[in-house]
Tab-separated table of C-alpha atoms and ligand atoms in Angstrom:
chain	number	residue	atom	x	y	z
A	1	UNK	CA	6.549	-0.561	-16.435
A	2	UNK	CA	4.319	-1.727	-13.568
A	3	UNK	CA	4.678	-2.206	-9.845
A	4	UNK	CA	6.196	-0.265	-6.987
A	5	UNK	CA	5.202	1.827	-4.021
A	6	UNK	CA	5.562	5.601	-4.115
A	7	UNK	CA	8.434	6.692	-1.897
A	8	UNK	CA	9.932	3.322	-1.063
A	9	UNK	CA	12.438	1.418	-3.173
A	10	UNK	CA	11.049	-0.655	-6.094
A	11	UNK	CA	12.213	-4.209	-5.408
A	12	UNK	CA	10.675	-5.846	-8.487
A	13	UNK	CA	9.268	-4.314	-11.653
A	14	UNK	CA	7.661	-5.612	-14.816
A	15	UNK	CA	8.471	-4.343	-18.306
A	16	UNK	CA	5.759	-4.953	-20.871
A	17	UNK	CA	6.774	-5.675	-24.455
A	18	UNK	CA	4.517	-6.925	-27.267
A	19	UNK	CA	3.905	-10.656	-26.711
A	20	UNK	CA	6.434	-11.044	-23.910
A	21	UNK	CA	8.088	-8.740	-21.364
A	22	UNK	CA	10.532	-9.217	-18.539
A	23	UNK	CA	10.835	-9.117	-14.774
A	24	UNK	CA	13.576	-7.026	-13.211
A	25	UNK	CA	14.687	-7.440	-9.599
A	26	UNK	CA	17.191	-5.453	-7.537
A	27	UNK	CA	20.224	-7.656	-6.889
A	28	UNK	CA	20.002	-7.619	-3.072
A	29	UNK	CA	23.210	-9.610	-2.711
A	30	UNK	CA	25.128	-6.471	-3.818
A	31	UNK	CA	23.365	-3.883	-1.661
A	32	UNK	CA	24.232	-1.414	-0.288
A	33	UNK	CA	27.480	-1.101	-2.279
A	34	UNK	CA	25.859	-1.559	-5.699
A	35	UNK	CA	22.264	-0.748	-6.687
A	36	UNK	CA	21.473	-2.684	-9.861
A	37	UNK	CA	18.552	-4.557	-11.400
A	38	UNK	CA	18.877	-7.990	-13.013
A	39	UNK	CA	16.535	-9.126	-15.840
A	40	UNK	CA	14.589	-12.420	-15.781
A	41	UNK	CA	12.700	-14.143	-18.585
A	42	UNK	CA	12.408	-17.784	-17.454
A	43	UNK	CA	11.242	-19.815	-14.461
A	44	UNK	CA	14.738	-21.291	-14.115
A	45	UNK	CA	16.230	-17.801	-13.920
A	46	UNK	CA	13.726	-16.586	-11.316
A	47	UNK	CA	14.157	-19.792	-9.270
A	48	UNK	CA	17.894	-19.149	-9.289
A	49	UNK	CA	17.319	-15.523	-8.234
A	50	UNK	CA	15.243	-16.727	-5.263
A	51	UNK	CA	17.721	-19.475	-4.303
A	52	UNK	CA	20.740	-17.151	-4.413
A	53	UNK	CA	18.802	-14.390	-2.611
A	54	UNK	CA	18.909	-11.778	-5.349
A	55	UNK	CA	15.319	-11.467	-4.112
A	56	UNK	CA	14.439	-12.486	-0.558
A	57	UNK	CA	11.840	-11.820	2.100
A	58	UNK	CA	8.658	-13.902	2.129
A	59	UNK	CA	6.226	-11.611	0.243
A	60	UNK	CA	8.836	-10.597	-2.364
A	61	UNK	CA	9.651	-14.267	-2.961
A	62	UNK	CA	5.933	-14.921	-3.546
A	63	UNK	CA	5.597	-12.074	-6.049
A	64	UNK	CA	8.810	-13.128	-7.831
A	65	UNK	CA	7.554	-16.722	-8.090
A	66	UNK	CA	4.261	-15.548	-9.601
A	67	UNK	CA	6.172	-13.590	-12.252
A	68	UNK	CA	8.445	-16.640	-12.662
A	69	UNK	CA	5.411	-18.632	-13.818
A	70	UNK	CA	4.283	-15.772	-16.048
A	71	UNK	CA	7.645	-15.333	-17.812
A	72	UNK	CA	7.876	-19.083	-18.320
A	73	UNK	CA	4.388	-19.180	-19.833
A	74	UNK	CA	5.265	-16.285	-22.160
A	75	UNK	CA	8.494	-18.030	-23.137
A	76	UNK	CA	6.564	-21.222	-23.999
A	77	UNK	CA	3.450	-19.640	-25.518
A	78	UNK	CA	4.120	-20.781	-29.093
A	79	UNK	CA	3.995	-24.471	-28.049
A	80	UNK	CA	0.847	-26.551	-28.617
A	81	UNK	CA	-1.307	-26.782	-25.452
A	82	UNK	CA	-0.184	-30.206	-24.233
A	83	UNK	CA	3.545	-29.426	-24.650
A	84	UNK	CA	2.954	-26.004	-23.093
A	85	UNK	CA	1.207	-27.531	-20.056
A	86	UNK	CA	3.979	-30.091	-19.491
A	87	UNK	CA	6.796	-27.584	-19.842
A	88	UNK	CA	5.010	-25.113	-17.571
A	89	UNK	CA	4.614	-27.830	-14.918
A	90	UNK	CA	8.399	-28.215	-14.968
A	91	UNK	CA	8.696	-24.448	-14.401
A	92	UNK	CA	6.341	-24.641	-11.405
A	93	UNK	CA	8.495	-27.466	-9.972
A	94	UNK	CA	11.715	-25.459	-10.338
A	95	UNK	CA	10.203	-22.485	-8.543
A	96	UNK	CA	8.739	-24.644	-5.747
A	97	UNK	CA	12.185	-26.133	-5.077
A	98	UNK	CA	13.954	-22.751	-4.752
A	99	UNK	CA	13.544	-22.136	-0.983
A	100	UNK	CA	11.557	-24.124	1.600
A	101	UNK	CA	10.516	-21.920	4.531
A	102	UNK	CA	8.599	-18.871	3.267
A	103	UNK	CA	5.073	-20.122	2.637
A	104	UNK	CA	4.329	-17.133	0.401
A	105	UNK	CA	6.278	-18.948	-2.329
A	106	UNK	CA	3.862	-21.901	-2.245
A	107	UNK	CA	0.853	-19.627	-1.717
A	108	UNK	CA	1.721	-17.652	-4.868
A	109	UNK	CA	2.384	-20.797	-6.922
A	110	UNK	CA	-0.955	-22.207	-5.787
A	111	UNK	CA	-2.706	-19.032	-6.926
A	112	UNK	CA	-0.987	-19.272	-10.307
A	113	UNK	CA	-1.962	-22.966	-10.600
A	114	UNK	CA	-5.573	-22.162	-9.770
A	115	UNK	CA	-5.512	-19.360	-12.356
A	116	UNK	CA	-4.271	-21.779	-15.010
A	117	UNK	CA	-6.838	-24.387	-13.986
A	118	UNK	CA	-9.643	-21.863	-14.516
A	119	UNK	CA	-8.594	-21.685	-18.185
A	120	UNK	CA	-9.459	-25.382	-18.652
A	121	UNK	CA	-7.323	-28.459	-19.175
A	122	UNK	CA	-5.758	-29.550	-22.485
A	123	UNK	CA	-8.445	-32.150	-23.045
A	124	UNK	CA	-11.345	-29.872	-22.210
A	125	UNK	CA	-10.374	-26.666	-23.732
A	126	UNK	CA	-9.363	-24.837	-26.783
A	127	UNK	CA	-7.816	-21.917	-24.882
A	128	UNK	CA	-4.538	-21.161	-26.618
A	129	UNK	CA	-1.178	-21.269	-24.860
A	130	UNK	CA	-0.755	-17.544	-25.591
A	131	UNK	CA	-4.109	-16.694	-24.012
A	132	UNK	CA	-3.188	-18.655	-20.893
A	133	UNK	CA	0.186	-16.916	-20.715
A	134	UNK	CA	-1.538	-13.527	-20.901
A	135	UNK	CA	-3.935	-14.515	-18.103
A	136	UNK	CA	-1.070	-15.748	-15.921
A	137	UNK	CA	0.759	-12.462	-16.406
A	138	UNK	CA	-2.354	-10.554	-15.360
A	139	UNK	CA	-2.569	-12.734	-12.227
A	140	UNK	CA	1.094	-12.071	-11.356
A	141	UNK	CA	0.503	-8.333	-11.720
A	142	UNK	CA	-2.556	-8.627	-9.472
A	143	UNK	CA	-0.521	-10.438	-6.779
A	144	UNK	CA	2.128	-7.708	-7.090
A	145	UNK	CA	-0.336	-4.845	-6.633
A	146	UNK	CA	-2.227	-6.612	-3.837
A	147	UNK	CA	0.996	-7.047	-1.889
A	148	UNK	CA	1.599	-3.294	-1.851
A	149	UNK	CA	-1.993	-2.597	-0.807
A	150	UNK	CA	-1.845	-5.198	1.972
A	151	UNK	CA	1.420	-3.788	3.321
A	152	UNK	CA	-0.150	-0.347	3.517
A	153	UNK	CA	-3.167	-1.758	5.390
A	154	UNK	CA	-0.878	-3.565	7.859
A	155	UNK	CA	1.089	-0.354	8.232
A	156	UNK	CA	-2.009	1.596	9.210
A	157	UNK	CA	-3.141	-1.004	11.765
A	158	UNK	CA	0.337	-1.411	13.215
A	159	UNK	CA	1.163	2.301	13.401
A	160	UNK	CA	-1.483	2.706	16.111
A	161	UNK	CA	0.514	0.382	18.368
A	162	UNK	CA	3.554	2.678	18.357
A	163	UNK	CA	3.743	5.663	20.675
A	164	UNK	CA	5.232	8.940	19.492
A	165	UNK	CA	8.954	8.724	20.178
A	166	UNK	CA	9.055	4.898	20.217
A	167	UNK	CA	12.407	3.197	19.776
A	168	UNK	CA	11.688	0.061	17.764
A	169	UNK	CA	14.017	-2.887	17.374
A	170	UNK	CA	13.735	-5.012	14.244
A	171	UNK	CA	15.532	-8.142	13.079
A	172	UNK	CA	16.435	-9.075	9.498
A	173	UNK	CA	14.825	-7.026	6.729
A	174	UNK	CA	11.045	-6.899	6.512
A	175	UNK	CA	11.007	-3.716	4.476
A	176	UNK	CA	10.208	-2.643	0.946
A	177	UNK	CA	13.049	-4.897	-0.209
A	178	UNK	CA	11.316	-7.944	1.312
A	179	UNK	CA	7.981	-7.160	-0.357
A	180	UNK	CA	6.589	-5.538	-3.483
A	181	UNK	CA	6.766	-2.214	-1.629
A	182	UNK	CA	6.312	-0.424	1.728
A	183	UNK	CA	7.286	-3.524	3.737
A	184	UNK	CA	5.653	-5.405	6.596
A	185	UNK	CA	7.567	-4.586	9.825
A	186	UNK	CA	9.256	-1.550	8.255
A	187	UNK	CA	5.895	-0.732	6.641
A	188	UNK	CA	4.455	-0.266	10.134
A	189	UNK	CA	7.343	2.074	10.946
A	190	UNK	CA	6.923	3.957	7.644
A	191	UNK	CA	3.199	4.387	8.296
A	192	UNK	CA	3.811	5.605	11.858
A	193	UNK	CA	6.357	8.136	10.567
A	194	UNK	CA	3.915	9.228	7.839
A	195	UNK	CA	1.312	9.748	10.575
A	196	UNK	CA	3.656	12.266	12.189
A	197	UNK	CA	5.203	10.096	14.916
A	198	UNK	CA	8.886	10.391	15.703
A	199	UNK	CA	10.055	6.786	15.486
A	200	UNK	CA	13.624	5.586	15.673
A	201	UNK	CA	14.752	2.150	14.573
A	202	UNK	CA	17.347	-0.163	16.096
A	203	UNK	CA	18.422	-2.666	13.426
A	204	UNK	CA	19.973	-5.992	14.401
A	205	UNK	CA	22.711	-6.691	11.865
A	206	UNK	CA	21.285	-10.237	11.436
A	207	UNK	CA	24.155	-12.673	11.110
A	208	UNK	CA	25.096	-14.487	8.993
A	209	UNK	CA	23.598	-12.932	5.844
A	210	UNK	CA	23.480	-9.395	7.305
A	211	UNK	CA	20.031	-8.410	6.033
A	212	UNK	CA	19.770	-5.893	8.905
A	213	UNK	CA	23.138	-4.240	8.321
A	214	UNK	CA	23.007	-4.316	4.531
A	215	UNK	CA	19.305	-3.836	3.777
A	216	UNK	CA	17.272	-2.482	6.729
A	217	UNK	CA	19.859	0.148	7.626
A	218	UNK	CA	20.092	1.155	3.945
A	219	UNK	CA	16.310	1.474	3.544
A	220	UNK	CA	16.022	3.653	6.634
A	221	UNK	CA	18.976	5.841	5.670
A	222	UNK	CA	17.413	6.370	2.204
A	223	UNK	CA	14.270	7.779	3.841
A	224	UNK	CA	15.892	9.698	6.678
A	225	UNK	CA	14.207	7.549	9.317
A	226	UNK	CA	16.610	7.547	12.298
A	227	UNK	CA	18.312	4.149	12.521
A	228	UNK	CA	20.990	2.698	14.789
A	229	UNK	CA	22.772	-0.479	13.747
A	230	UNK	CA	23.774	-3.040	16.399
A	231	UNK	CA	25.241	-6.514	16.290
A	232	UNK	CA	22.768	-9.225	17.258
A	233	UNK	CA	24.366	-9.827	20.655
A	234	UNK	CA	23.729	-6.211	21.762
A	235	UNK	CA	19.915	-6.381	21.833
A	236	UNK	CA	19.728	-7.687	25.429
A	237	UNK	CA	22.018	-4.944	26.691
A	238	UNK	CA	19.894	-2.216	25.089
A	239	UNK	CA	16.682	-3.738	26.428
A	240	UNK	CA	18.121	-4.027	29.937
A	241	UNK	CA	18.996	-0.327	29.793
A	242	UNK	CA	15.486	0.726	28.778
A	243	UNK	CA	16.495	1.722	25.245
A	244	UNK	CA	13.898	-0.356	23.347
A	245	UNK	CA	10.129	0.303	23.537
A	246	UNK	CA	8.856	-2.311	21.069
A	247	UNK	CA	10.053	-5.059	18.749
A	248	UNK	CA	8.532	-5.531	15.272
A	249	UNK	CA	9.607	-8.314	12.944
A	250	UNK	CA	8.245	-9.939	9.796
A	251	UNK	CA	7.625	-13.642	9.311
A	252	UNK	CA	8.115	-16.384	6.736
A	253	UNK	CA	5.385	-18.695	7.984
A	254	UNK	CA	2.932	-18.674	10.876
A	255	UNK	CA	1.580	-22.075	11.933
A	256	UNK	CA	-2.068	-22.698	12.850
A	257	UNK	CA	-1.310	-22.352	16.571
A	258	UNK	CA	0.361	-18.951	16.084
A	259	UNK	CA	4.003	-20.086	16.225
A	260	UNK	CA	6.115	-17.765	14.073
A	261	UNK	CA	9.005	-18.784	11.804
A	262	UNK	CA	11.301	-15.884	10.967
A	263	UNK	CA	14.975	-15.166	10.380
A	264	UNK	CA	17.386	-17.010	12.647
A	265	UNK	CA	17.834	-15.020	15.856
A	266	UNK	CA	14.216	-13.851	16.068
A	267	UNK	CA	13.467	-16.378	18.824
A	268	UNK	CA	16.358	-14.987	20.875
A	269	UNK	CA	14.963	-11.453	20.493
A	270	UNK	CA	11.470	-12.639	21.509
A	271	UNK	CA	12.782	-14.298	24.667
A	272	UNK	CA	14.676	-11.124	25.568
A	273	UNK	CA	11.627	-8.955	24.884
A	274	UNK	CA	9.519	-11.193	27.150
A	275	UNK	CA	12.147	-10.970	29.906
A	276	UNK	CA	12.071	-7.172	29.711
A	277	UNK	CA	8.271	-6.868	29.225
A	278	UNK	CA	8.709	-5.234	25.830
A	279	UNK	CA	5.887	-5.885	23.311
A	280	UNK	CA	6.910	-8.262	20.525
A	281	UNK	CA	4.885	-7.647	17.350
A	282	UNK	CA	4.892	-9.694	14.147
A	283	UNK	CA	3.748	-8.054	10.911
A	284	UNK	CA	2.068	-10.854	8.991
A	285	UNK	CA	-0.007	-10.760	5.799
A	286	UNK	CA	-2.638	-13.516	5.610
A	287	UNK	CA	-0.610	-15.086	2.769
A	288	UNK	CA	2.053	-15.946	5.390
A	289	UNK	CA	-0.345	-17.893	7.636
A	290	UNK	CA	-0.237	-21.634	6.940
A	291	UNK	CA	-3.183	-23.350	8.626
A	292	UNK	CA	-2.020	-26.695	7.198
A	293	UNK	CA	0.868	-26.895	9.669
A	294	UNK	CA	-0.379	-27.375	13.239
A	295	UNK	CA	2.649	-25.855	15.009
A	296	UNK	CA	6.092	-24.394	14.399
A	297	UNK	CA	7.629	-27.822	14.791
A	298	UNK	CA	6.298	-28.837	11.366
A	299	UNK	CA	7.634	-25.750	9.536
A	300	UNK	CA	10.547	-26.733	7.251
A	301	UNK	CA	13.660	-24.791	8.227
A	302	UNK	CA	16.132	-24.018	5.458
A	303	UNK	CA	19.750	-24.955	6.182
A	304	UNK	CA	22.119	-22.795	4.129
A	305	UNK	CA	25.761	-23.122	3.057
A	306	UNK	CA	28.429	-23.323	5.820
A	307	UNK	CA	30.461	-20.603	4.070
A	308	UNK	CA	27.897	-18.035	5.277
A	309	UNK	CA	28.978	-18.813	8.855
A	310	UNK	CA	32.697	-19.335	8.331
A	311	UNK	CA	33.090	-15.961	6.605
A	312	UNK	CA	31.447	-13.382	4.352
A	313	UNK	CA	31.816	-13.358	0.581
A	314	UNK	CA	35.454	-14.071	-0.295
A	315	UNK	CA	36.744	-13.553	3.281
A	316	UNK	CA	36.723	-16.775	5.340
A	317	UNK	CA	37.757	-16.413	9.017
A	318	UNK	CA	36.983	-19.816	10.533
A	319	UNK	CA	39.322	-22.803	10.397
A	320	UNK	CA	38.945	-24.790	7.176
A	321	UNK	CA	37.155	-28.068	7.856
A	322	UNK	CA	35.311	-26.909	11.006
A	323	UNK	CA	31.822	-28.391	11.432
A	324	UNK	CA	29.102	-25.748	10.942
A	325	UNK	CA	25.329	-25.420	11.441
A	326	UNK	CA	23.492	-22.752	9.479
A	327	UNK	CA	19.727	-22.938	10.036
A	328	UNK	CA	18.376	-19.848	8.302
A	329	UNK	CA	15.165	-19.499	10.354
A	330	UNK	CA	13.901	-20.247	13.854
A	331	UNK	CA	10.488	-20.549	15.458
A	332	UNK	CA	9.146	-18.192	18.107
A	333	UNK	CA	6.388	-19.883	20.133
A	334	UNK	CA	3.015	-18.116	19.990
A	335	UNK	CA	3.132	-17.460	23.745
A	336	UNK	CA	5.949	-14.941	23.178
A	337	UNK	CA	4.028	-13.010	20.513
A	338	UNK	CA	2.199	-9.960	21.860
A	339	UNK	CA	0.237	-9.517	18.637
A	340	UNK	CA	0.175	-10.270	14.923
A	341	UNK	CA	-0.382	-7.236	12.710
A	342	UNK	CA	-2.381	-8.323	9.655
A	343	UNK	CA	-4.187	-6.500	6.863
A	344	UNK	CA	-7.436	-7.372	8.664
A	345	UNK	CA	-6.321	-5.827	11.938
A	346	UNK	CA	-4.265	-6.571	15.027
A	347	UNK	CA	-4.602	-10.049	16.571
A	348	UNK	CA	-3.492	-10.000	20.188
A	349	UNK	CA	-2.152	-13.209	21.772
A	350	UNK	CA	-2.653	-15.215	18.546
A	351	UNK	CA	-4.046	-18.746	18.783
A	352	UNK	CA	-5.675	-21.195	16.393
A	353	UNK	CA	-9.238	-19.888	16.805
A	354	UNK	CA	-8.189	-16.299	16.181
A	355	UNK	CA	-6.110	-17.266	13.134
A	356	UNK	CA	-8.892	-19.365	11.595
A	357	UNK	CA	-11.356	-16.511	12.163
A	358	UNK	CA	-9.178	-14.264	9.963
A	359	UNK	CA	-10.099	-16.430	6.984
A	360	UNK	CA	-13.870	-16.240	7.608
A	361	UNK	CA	-15.441	-13.853	5.122
B	1	LIG	O1	16.377	-15.262	4.262
B	1	LIG	P1	15.500	-14.078	3.984
B	1	LIG	O2	16.265	-12.793	3.848
B	1	LIG	O3	14.561	-14.329	2.847
B	1	LIG	O4	14.621	-13.950	5.293
B	1	LIG	C1	13.685	-12.909	5.376
B	1	LIG	C2	12.988	-12.857	6.691
B	1	LIG	O5	13.208	-13.666	7.565
B	1	LIG	C3	11.944	-11.797	6.846
B	1	LIG	O6	11.885	-11.345	8.157
B	1	LIG	C4	10.579	-12.389	6.455
B	1	LIG	O7	10.641	-12.975	5.188
B	1	LIG	C5	9.518	-11.380	6.468
B	1	LIG	S1	9.721	-10.227	5.158
B	1	LIG	C6	8.421	-9.164	5.126
């Protein structure tokens, strides 16, 4: 078995078996009531797992997609090269269509494509389908392990921003469950706690999918990190009463100008933080920065099913037939972001020049 971060929950894991293997992912739609892994051995299966949010959170989606390519390649490895290449292209397309906003999905698929391209094309090369599948699996494992390392680096940089005793509000789940391990925003909190600071977390429940109530609160309870759950409309009240010292969130895509797409409701929290002069930090691996989109306006925002707003699971409380909007993400303008926390360090008041400089070697 490979993957995972000591201490934190193991969101995805790989089981090796001669000639094939399988990906297993915690079914996050059932947490916290049920803790169970689901097995995946095809790109279609992994794409479905991403679409239905068995796995969610930008970095975890990226790692899952990379394994999605690998399991598909292993499944197809007995085909002759040309058939293998065509069928694998179809697998890439399925994965790319699973969710639109988190750029880590496309970043990971691009890395897997580049890895395949390095093996040579059908016309050029004699590399066997099985050899390519093995190389793609190695690349997926590398992406998996890098994600954990990067989260730990972000954690160390970000922990320095938090004072001992800080009360930190977070929105959605940017924890171990949203990554290959440790987490981005919750990774900063974990690292600060590991450094001996007494940190307490205020978790927005995060309507409508309840990632804060179901996932963030669960992760913190598992590790005995003090956590208080609130509904999303309570954040302003707590800030006005001096009960929040900092906000840390994750992100699904940061545009070239520093605008930040994250879970719906993040923008509201950022505006409130600005009003109350509370620092608003965004934990952001470089794989989440998309220099190809000039501003947040060009970031595709996923619109999800109306049933998520009219009720939860089998309980529906709104009038049948009511018109619903359910944008799953919003954009926080760069001017409201105090700093991005990246694996290369903290970027205060992010702008295009500072973001581009992160990619200079
Ligand atoms: O719809 P989700 O649950 O995939 O949305 C997740 C978020 O918005 C997270 O904050 C973001 O992906 C960062 S996770 C480290």
